[in-house]
Coordinates of C-alpha atoms in Angstrom, one line a residue:
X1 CA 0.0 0.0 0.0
X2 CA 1.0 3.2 -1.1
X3 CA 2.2 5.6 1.7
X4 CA 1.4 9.7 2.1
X5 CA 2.8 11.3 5.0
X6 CA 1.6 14.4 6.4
X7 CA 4.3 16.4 4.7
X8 CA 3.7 15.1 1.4
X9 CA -0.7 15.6 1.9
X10 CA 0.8 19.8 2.8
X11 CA 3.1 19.6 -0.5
X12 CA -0.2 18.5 -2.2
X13 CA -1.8 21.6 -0.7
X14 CA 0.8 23.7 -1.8
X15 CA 0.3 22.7 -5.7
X16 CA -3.4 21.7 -5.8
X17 CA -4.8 24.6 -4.1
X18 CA -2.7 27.5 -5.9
X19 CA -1.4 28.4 -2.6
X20 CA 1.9 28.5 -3.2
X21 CA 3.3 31.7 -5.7
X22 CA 4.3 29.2 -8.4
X23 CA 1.0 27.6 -8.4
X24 CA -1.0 30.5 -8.3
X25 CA -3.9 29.9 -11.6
X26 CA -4.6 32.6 -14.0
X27 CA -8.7 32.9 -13.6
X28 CA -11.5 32.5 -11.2
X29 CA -13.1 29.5 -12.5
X30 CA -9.3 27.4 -12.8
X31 CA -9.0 28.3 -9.0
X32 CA -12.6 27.0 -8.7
X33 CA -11.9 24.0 -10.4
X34 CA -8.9 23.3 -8.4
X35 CA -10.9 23.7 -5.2
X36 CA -13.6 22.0 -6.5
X37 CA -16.0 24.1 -5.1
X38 CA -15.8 27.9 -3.7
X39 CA -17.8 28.5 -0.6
X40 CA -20.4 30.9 -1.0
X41 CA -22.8 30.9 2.2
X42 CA -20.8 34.7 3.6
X43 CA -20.3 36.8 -0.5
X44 CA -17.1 38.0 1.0
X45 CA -15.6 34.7 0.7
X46 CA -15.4 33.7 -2.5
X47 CA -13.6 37.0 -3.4
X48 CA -10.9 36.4 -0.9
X49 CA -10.4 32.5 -1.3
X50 CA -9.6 33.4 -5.6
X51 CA -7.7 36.3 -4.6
X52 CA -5.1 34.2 -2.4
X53 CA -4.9 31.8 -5.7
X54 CA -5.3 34.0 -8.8
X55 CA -2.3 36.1 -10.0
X56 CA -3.8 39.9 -10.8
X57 CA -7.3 39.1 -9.3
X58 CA -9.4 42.2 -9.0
X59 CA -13.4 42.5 -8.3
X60 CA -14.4 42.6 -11.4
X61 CA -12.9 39.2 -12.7
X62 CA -15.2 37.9 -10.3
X63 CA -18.1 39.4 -10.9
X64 CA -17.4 38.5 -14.7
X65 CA -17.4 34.7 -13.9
X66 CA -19.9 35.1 -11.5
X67 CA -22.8 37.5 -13.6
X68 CA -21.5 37.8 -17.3
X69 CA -20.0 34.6 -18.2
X70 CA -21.8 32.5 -15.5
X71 CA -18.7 30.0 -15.0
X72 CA -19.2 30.3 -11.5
X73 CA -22.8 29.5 -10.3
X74 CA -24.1 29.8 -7.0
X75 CA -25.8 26.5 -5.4
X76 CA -27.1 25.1 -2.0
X77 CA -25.7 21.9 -1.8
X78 CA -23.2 19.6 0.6
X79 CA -24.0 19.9 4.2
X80 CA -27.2 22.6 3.4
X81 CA -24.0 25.1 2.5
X82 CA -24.0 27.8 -0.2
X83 CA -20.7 27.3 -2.8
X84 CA -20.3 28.7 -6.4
X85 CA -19.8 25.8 -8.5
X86 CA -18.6 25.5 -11.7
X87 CA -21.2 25.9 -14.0
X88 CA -20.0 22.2 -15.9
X89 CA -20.2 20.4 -12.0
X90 CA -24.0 21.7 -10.8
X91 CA -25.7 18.2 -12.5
X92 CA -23.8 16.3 -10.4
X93 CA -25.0 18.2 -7.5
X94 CA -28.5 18.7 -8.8
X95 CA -28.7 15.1 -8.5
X96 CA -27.1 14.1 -5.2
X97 CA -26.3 16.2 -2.8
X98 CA -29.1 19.4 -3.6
X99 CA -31.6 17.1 -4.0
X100 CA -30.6 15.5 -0.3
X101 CA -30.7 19.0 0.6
X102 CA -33.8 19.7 -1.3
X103 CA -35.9 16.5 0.4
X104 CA -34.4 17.8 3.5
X105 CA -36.0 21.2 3.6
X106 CA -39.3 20.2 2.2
X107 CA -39.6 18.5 5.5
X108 CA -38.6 20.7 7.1
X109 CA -40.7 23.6 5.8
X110 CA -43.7 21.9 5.8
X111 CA -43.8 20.6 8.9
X112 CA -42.9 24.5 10.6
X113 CA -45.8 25.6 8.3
X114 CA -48.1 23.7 10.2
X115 CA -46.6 23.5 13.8
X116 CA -46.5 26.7 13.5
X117 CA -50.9 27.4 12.4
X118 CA -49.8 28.6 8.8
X119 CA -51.5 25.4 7.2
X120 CA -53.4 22.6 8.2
X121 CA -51.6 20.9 5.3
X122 CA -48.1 21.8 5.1
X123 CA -47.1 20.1 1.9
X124 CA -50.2 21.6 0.8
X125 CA -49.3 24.8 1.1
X126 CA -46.3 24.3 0.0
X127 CA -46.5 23.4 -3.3
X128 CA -48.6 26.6 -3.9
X129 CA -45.9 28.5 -2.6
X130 CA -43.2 27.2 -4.7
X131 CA -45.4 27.2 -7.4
X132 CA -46.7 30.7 -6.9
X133 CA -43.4 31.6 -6.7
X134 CA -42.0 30.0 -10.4
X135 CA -45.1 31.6 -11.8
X136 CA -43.8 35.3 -10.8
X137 CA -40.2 34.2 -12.1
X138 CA -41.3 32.7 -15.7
X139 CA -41.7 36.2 -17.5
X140 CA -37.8 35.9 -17.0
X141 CA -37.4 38.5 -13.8
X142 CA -34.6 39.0 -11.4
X143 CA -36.1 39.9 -8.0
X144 CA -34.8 40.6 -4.1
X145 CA -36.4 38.0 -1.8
X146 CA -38.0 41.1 -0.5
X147 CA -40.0 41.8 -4.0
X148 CA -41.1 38.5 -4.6
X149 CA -42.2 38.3 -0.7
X150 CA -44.8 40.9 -1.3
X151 CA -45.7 40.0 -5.0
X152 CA -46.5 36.7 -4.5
X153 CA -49.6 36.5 -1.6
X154 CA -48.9 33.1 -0.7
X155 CA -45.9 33.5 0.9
X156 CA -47.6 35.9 3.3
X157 CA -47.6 34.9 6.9
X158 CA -45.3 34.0 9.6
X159 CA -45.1 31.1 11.5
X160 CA -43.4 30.8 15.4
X161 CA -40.3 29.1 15.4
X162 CA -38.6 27.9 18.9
X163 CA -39.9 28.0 22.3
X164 CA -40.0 30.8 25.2
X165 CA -37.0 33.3 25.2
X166 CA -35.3 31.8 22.2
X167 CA -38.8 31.4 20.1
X168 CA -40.1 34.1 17.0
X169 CA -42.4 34.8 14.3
X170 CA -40.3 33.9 11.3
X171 CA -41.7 34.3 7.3
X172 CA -40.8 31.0 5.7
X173 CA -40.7 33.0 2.3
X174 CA -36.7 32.8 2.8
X175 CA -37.5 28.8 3.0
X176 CA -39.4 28.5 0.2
X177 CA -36.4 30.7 -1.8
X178 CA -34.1 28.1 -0.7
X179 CA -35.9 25.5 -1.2
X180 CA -36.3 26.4 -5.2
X181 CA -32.5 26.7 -5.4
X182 CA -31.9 23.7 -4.1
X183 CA -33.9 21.9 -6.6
X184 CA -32.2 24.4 -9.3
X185 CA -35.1 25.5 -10.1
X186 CA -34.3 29.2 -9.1
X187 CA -30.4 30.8 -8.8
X188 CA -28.7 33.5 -6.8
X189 CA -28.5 35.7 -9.9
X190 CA -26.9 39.5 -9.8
X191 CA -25.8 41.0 -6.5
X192 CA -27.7 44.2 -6.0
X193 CA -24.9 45.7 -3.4
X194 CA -21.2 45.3 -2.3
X195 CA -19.5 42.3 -3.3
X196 CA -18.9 42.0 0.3
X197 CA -23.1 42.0 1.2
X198 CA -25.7 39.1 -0.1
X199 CA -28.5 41.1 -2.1
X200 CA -29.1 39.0 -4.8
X201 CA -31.9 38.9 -7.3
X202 CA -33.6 35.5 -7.8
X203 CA -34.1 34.2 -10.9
X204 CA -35.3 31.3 -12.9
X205 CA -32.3 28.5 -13.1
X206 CA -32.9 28.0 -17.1
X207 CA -32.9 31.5 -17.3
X208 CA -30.0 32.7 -15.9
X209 CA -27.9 29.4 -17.6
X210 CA -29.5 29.9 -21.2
X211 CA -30.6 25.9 -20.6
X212 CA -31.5 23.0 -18.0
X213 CA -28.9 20.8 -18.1
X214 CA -30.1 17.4 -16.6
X215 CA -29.3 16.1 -13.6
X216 CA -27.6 13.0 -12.7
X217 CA -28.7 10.3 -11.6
X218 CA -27.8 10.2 -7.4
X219 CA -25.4 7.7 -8.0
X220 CA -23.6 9.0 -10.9
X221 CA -23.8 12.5 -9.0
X222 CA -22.6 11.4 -5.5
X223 CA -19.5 10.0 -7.8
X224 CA -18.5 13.1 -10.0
X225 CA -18.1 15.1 -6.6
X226 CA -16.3 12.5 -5.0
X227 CA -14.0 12.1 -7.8
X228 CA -13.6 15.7 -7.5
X229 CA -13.0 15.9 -4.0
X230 CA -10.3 13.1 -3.9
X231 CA -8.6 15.0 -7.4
X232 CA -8.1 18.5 -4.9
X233 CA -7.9 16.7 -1.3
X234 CA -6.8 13.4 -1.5
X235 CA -5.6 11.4 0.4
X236 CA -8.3 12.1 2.8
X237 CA -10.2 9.5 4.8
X238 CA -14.2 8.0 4.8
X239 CA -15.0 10.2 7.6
X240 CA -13.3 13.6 6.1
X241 CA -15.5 12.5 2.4
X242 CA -18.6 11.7 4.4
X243 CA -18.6 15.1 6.7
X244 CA -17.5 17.3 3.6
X245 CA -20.0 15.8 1.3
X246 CA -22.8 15.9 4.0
X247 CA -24.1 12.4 2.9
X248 CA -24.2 8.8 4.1
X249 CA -21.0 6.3 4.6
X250 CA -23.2 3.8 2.3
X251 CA -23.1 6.8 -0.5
X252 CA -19.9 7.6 -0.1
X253 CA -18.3 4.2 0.2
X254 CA -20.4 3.1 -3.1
X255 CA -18.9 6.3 -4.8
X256 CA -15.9 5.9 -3.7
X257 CA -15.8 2.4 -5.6
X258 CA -17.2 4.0 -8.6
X259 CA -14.9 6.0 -9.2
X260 CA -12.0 3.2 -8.5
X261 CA -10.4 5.0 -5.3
X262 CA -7.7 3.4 -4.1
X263 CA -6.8 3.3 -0.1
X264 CA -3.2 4.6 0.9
X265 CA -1.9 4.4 4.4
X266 CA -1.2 7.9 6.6
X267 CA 0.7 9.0 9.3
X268 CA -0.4 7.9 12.7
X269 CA -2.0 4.6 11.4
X270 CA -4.8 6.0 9.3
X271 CA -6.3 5.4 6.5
X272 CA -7.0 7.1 3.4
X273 CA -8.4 7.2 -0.3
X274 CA -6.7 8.8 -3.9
X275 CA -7.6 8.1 -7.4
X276 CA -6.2 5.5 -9.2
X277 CA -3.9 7.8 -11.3
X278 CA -2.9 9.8 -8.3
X279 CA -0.4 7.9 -6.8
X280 CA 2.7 9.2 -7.7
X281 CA 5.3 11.1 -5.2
X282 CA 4.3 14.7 -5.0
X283 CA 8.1 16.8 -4.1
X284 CA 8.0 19.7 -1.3
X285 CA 7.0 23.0 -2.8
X286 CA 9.5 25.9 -1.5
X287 CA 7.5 27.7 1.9
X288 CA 4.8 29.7 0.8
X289 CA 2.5 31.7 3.5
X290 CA -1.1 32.5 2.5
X291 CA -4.1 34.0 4.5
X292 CA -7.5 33.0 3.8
X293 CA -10.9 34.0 4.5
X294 CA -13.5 32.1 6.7
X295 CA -15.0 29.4 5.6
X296 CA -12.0 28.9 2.9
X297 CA -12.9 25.6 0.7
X298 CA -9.0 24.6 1.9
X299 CA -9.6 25.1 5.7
X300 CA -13.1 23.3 5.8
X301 CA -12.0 20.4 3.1
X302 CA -11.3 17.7 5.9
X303 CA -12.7 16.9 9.1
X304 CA -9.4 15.1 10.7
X305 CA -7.5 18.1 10.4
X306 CA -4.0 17.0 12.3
X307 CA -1.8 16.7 9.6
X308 CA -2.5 21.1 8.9
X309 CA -3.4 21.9 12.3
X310 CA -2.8 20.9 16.2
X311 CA -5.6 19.8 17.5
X312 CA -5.1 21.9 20.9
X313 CA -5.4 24.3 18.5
X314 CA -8.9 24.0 17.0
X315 CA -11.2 25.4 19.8
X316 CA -9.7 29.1 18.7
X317 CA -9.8 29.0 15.4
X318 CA -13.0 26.9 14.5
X319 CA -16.6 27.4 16.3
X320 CA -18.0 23.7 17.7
X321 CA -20.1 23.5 14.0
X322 CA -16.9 22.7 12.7
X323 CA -16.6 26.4 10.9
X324 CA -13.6 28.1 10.6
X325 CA -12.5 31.6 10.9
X326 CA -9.6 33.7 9.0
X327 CA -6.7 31.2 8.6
X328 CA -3.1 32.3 8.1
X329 CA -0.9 29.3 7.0
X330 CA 2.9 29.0 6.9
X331 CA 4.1 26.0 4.4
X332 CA 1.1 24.1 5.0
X333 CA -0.1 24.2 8.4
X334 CA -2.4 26.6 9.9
X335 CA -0.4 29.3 12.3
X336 CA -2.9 31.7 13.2
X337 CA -4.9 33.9 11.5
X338 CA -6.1 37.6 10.4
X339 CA -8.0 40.3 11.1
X340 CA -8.0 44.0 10.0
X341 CA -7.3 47.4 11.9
X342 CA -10.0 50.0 12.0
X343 CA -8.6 51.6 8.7
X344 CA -8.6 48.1 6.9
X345 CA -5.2 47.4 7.5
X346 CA -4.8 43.5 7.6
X347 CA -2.8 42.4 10.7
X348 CA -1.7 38.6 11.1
X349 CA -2.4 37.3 14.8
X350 CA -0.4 34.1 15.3
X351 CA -1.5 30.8 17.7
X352 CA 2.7 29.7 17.3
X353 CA 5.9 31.6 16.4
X354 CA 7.0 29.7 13.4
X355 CA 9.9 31.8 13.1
X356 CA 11.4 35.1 11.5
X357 CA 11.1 33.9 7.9
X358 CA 7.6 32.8 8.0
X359 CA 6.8 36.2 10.1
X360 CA 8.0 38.5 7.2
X361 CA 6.7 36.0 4.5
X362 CA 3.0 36.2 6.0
X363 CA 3.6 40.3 6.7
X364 CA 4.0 40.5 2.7
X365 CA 0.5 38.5 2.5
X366 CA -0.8 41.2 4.6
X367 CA 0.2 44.2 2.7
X368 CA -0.9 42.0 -0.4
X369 CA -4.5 41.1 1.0
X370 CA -4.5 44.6 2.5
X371 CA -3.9 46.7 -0.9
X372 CA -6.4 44.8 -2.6
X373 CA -9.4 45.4 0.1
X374 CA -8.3 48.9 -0.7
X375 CA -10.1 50.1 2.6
X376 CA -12.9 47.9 2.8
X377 CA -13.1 46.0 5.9
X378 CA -15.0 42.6 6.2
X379 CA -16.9 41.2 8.7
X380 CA -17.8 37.9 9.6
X381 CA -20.4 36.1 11.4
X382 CA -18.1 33.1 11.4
X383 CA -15.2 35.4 14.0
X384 CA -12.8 33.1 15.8
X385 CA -11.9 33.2 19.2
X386 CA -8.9 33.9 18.1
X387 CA -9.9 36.6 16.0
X388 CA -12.1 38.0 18.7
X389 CA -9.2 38.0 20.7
X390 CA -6.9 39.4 18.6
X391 CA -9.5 42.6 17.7
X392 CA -9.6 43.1 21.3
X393 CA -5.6 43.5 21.4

């Protein structure tokens, strides 16, 4: 059996993620490719996780591959999460892990619609909805959630969701939204706001593609991603494909022999999976620093995270979700991370000295990161404690 050792899976990272400066791609929808997918679920992010790959990246090569050209598509998918797929991956997810998604939330909705004296008949109500919905959308316009909340009348209402202190009157308009884009019937289309705000304009899926691809079958679907996955993370193990992919070990153990993944043995006695073609020797990349957003595809692609980052360190720099702040990485291992002074400055706040070289090499990264915010400072519901901490210093 074919052994990978931690420093060869961080060399991997180096190369495969365009982290390093030599492997730094020349477009948004390469870096996508090479990440698989980009999360979407805060707008800033997707922004930030090209720029720390893509040599020259400015604003508005993103918004080009995310509004003109459409190579980028935003879709709910693996674990209920929003990403920006590339456009030619979306049937895969259409058809396995959205449409898990999908199932899950139609439960979900209509069971709150009638807990919560919307509807004696949740599923009922909920088909009018969505369909009420699609019917606004088919003349071919682009709408905020807010529009098509007061539009269409039967998304009126609220329902209480929770109990005492913690419990509200919530709209389940935002559910139905969500919902449609999950079955790719609707899209996230054009941002109506700073890249760094979610305002978008909902439109039909066809629409905003120019077609409806199919979707594959769940099968088929559940082994394109996985084929993906293992092409930009591998080796990783059963339980980092099954937490990342947000689906069942039966699905991804069946995928994993579709797509004729072979096991290779880690450090520390694990066990892990690559393609078939991907087992030759991968050499060291020279040390490269980088700092990435939250919720950074390369940060959230595993859940054993011990070969990139101590485990004593985890509590500050991830919440208990498993969802990870501002990283800032020296040669493949998480060393802290970053925040930004009042004036947008971006200041590196480390968990380890890692020495004077890594230090200056992750100060360069700051001024980088920091000229291309140009000012604008970016928040983040997903703040660490070490971030919180470091804001405080």
């Amino acid at each position: 059996m074919r052994h990978i050792g931690d420093d060869e899976r961080r060399a991997r990272i180096a190369r495969r993620h365009a982290l390093a400066p030599n492997a730094r791609v020349a477009d948004p929808l390469s870096a996508a490719r090479a990440l698989t997918v980009l999360h979407a679920t805060e707008p800033a992010t997707v922004y930030l996780s090209l720029f720390a790959r893509v040599a020259g990246l400015t604003v508005a090569d993103v918004d080009r591959a995310l509004y003109d050209d459409r190579s980028l598509v935003k879709q709910l998918a693996m674990r209920r999460t929003l990403f920006a797929f590339p456009r030619d991956l979306l049937p895969a997810a259409w058809g396995s892990a959205s449409a898990r998604v999908a199932e899950q939330e139609r439960r979900r909705t209509a069971k709150d619609a009638e807990r919560g004296g919307l509807a004696l008949d949740g599923e009922a109500w909920l088909k009018e909805a969505r369909e009420a919905v699609l019917d606004r959308l088919a003349d071919g316009s682009a709408l905020s959630a807010a529009t098509i909340r007061a539009e269409v009348p039967a998304l009126a209402g609220k329902v209480r969701i929770g109990s005492g202190k913690w419990s509200a009157e919530v709209s389940l308009a935002p559910r139905v939204l969500g919902l449609l884009g999950a079955e790719a019937l609707v899209v996230r289309g054009r941002n109506d706001g700073h890249w760094r705000v979610s305002r978008p304009a909902w439109t039909l899926m066809a629409g905003w593609l120019g077609e409806q691809p199919a979707a594959l079958e769940p099968h088929a679907g559940y082994a394109e991603l996985v084929r993906r996955w293992l092409r930009t993370f591998g080796p990783g193990t059963e339980t980092d494909i099954v937490w990342w992919l947000g689906a069942t070990r039966t699905a991804v153990r069946r995928a994993l022999v579709d797509v004729g993944a072979v096991e290779v043995s880690l450090d520390h006695g694990g066990t892990g999976w690559v393609l078939a073609d991907d087992l030759e020797p991968v050499d060291p990349e020279p040390p490269w620093a980088a700092l990435l957003p939250a919720l950074d595809p390369t940060t959230m692609g595993w859940k054993e995270r011990d070969f990139y980052l101590p485990p004593d360190h985890v509590p500050y720099l991830f919440d208990t979700n498993g969802n990870a702040g501002s990283t800032a990485w020296w040669n493949g291992r998480i060393v802290g991370c970053w925040v930004q002074a009042e004036d947008g400055a971006v200041r590196v706040a480390l968990r380890e000295d890692p020495g004077a070289r890594a230090r200056a090499a992750l100060d360069v990264e700051a001024e980088r990161l920091t000229a291309f915010l140009g000012g604008v400072r970016v928040n983040t519901v997903y703040a660490s404690q070490q971030m919180r901490a470091a804001l405080r210093s």
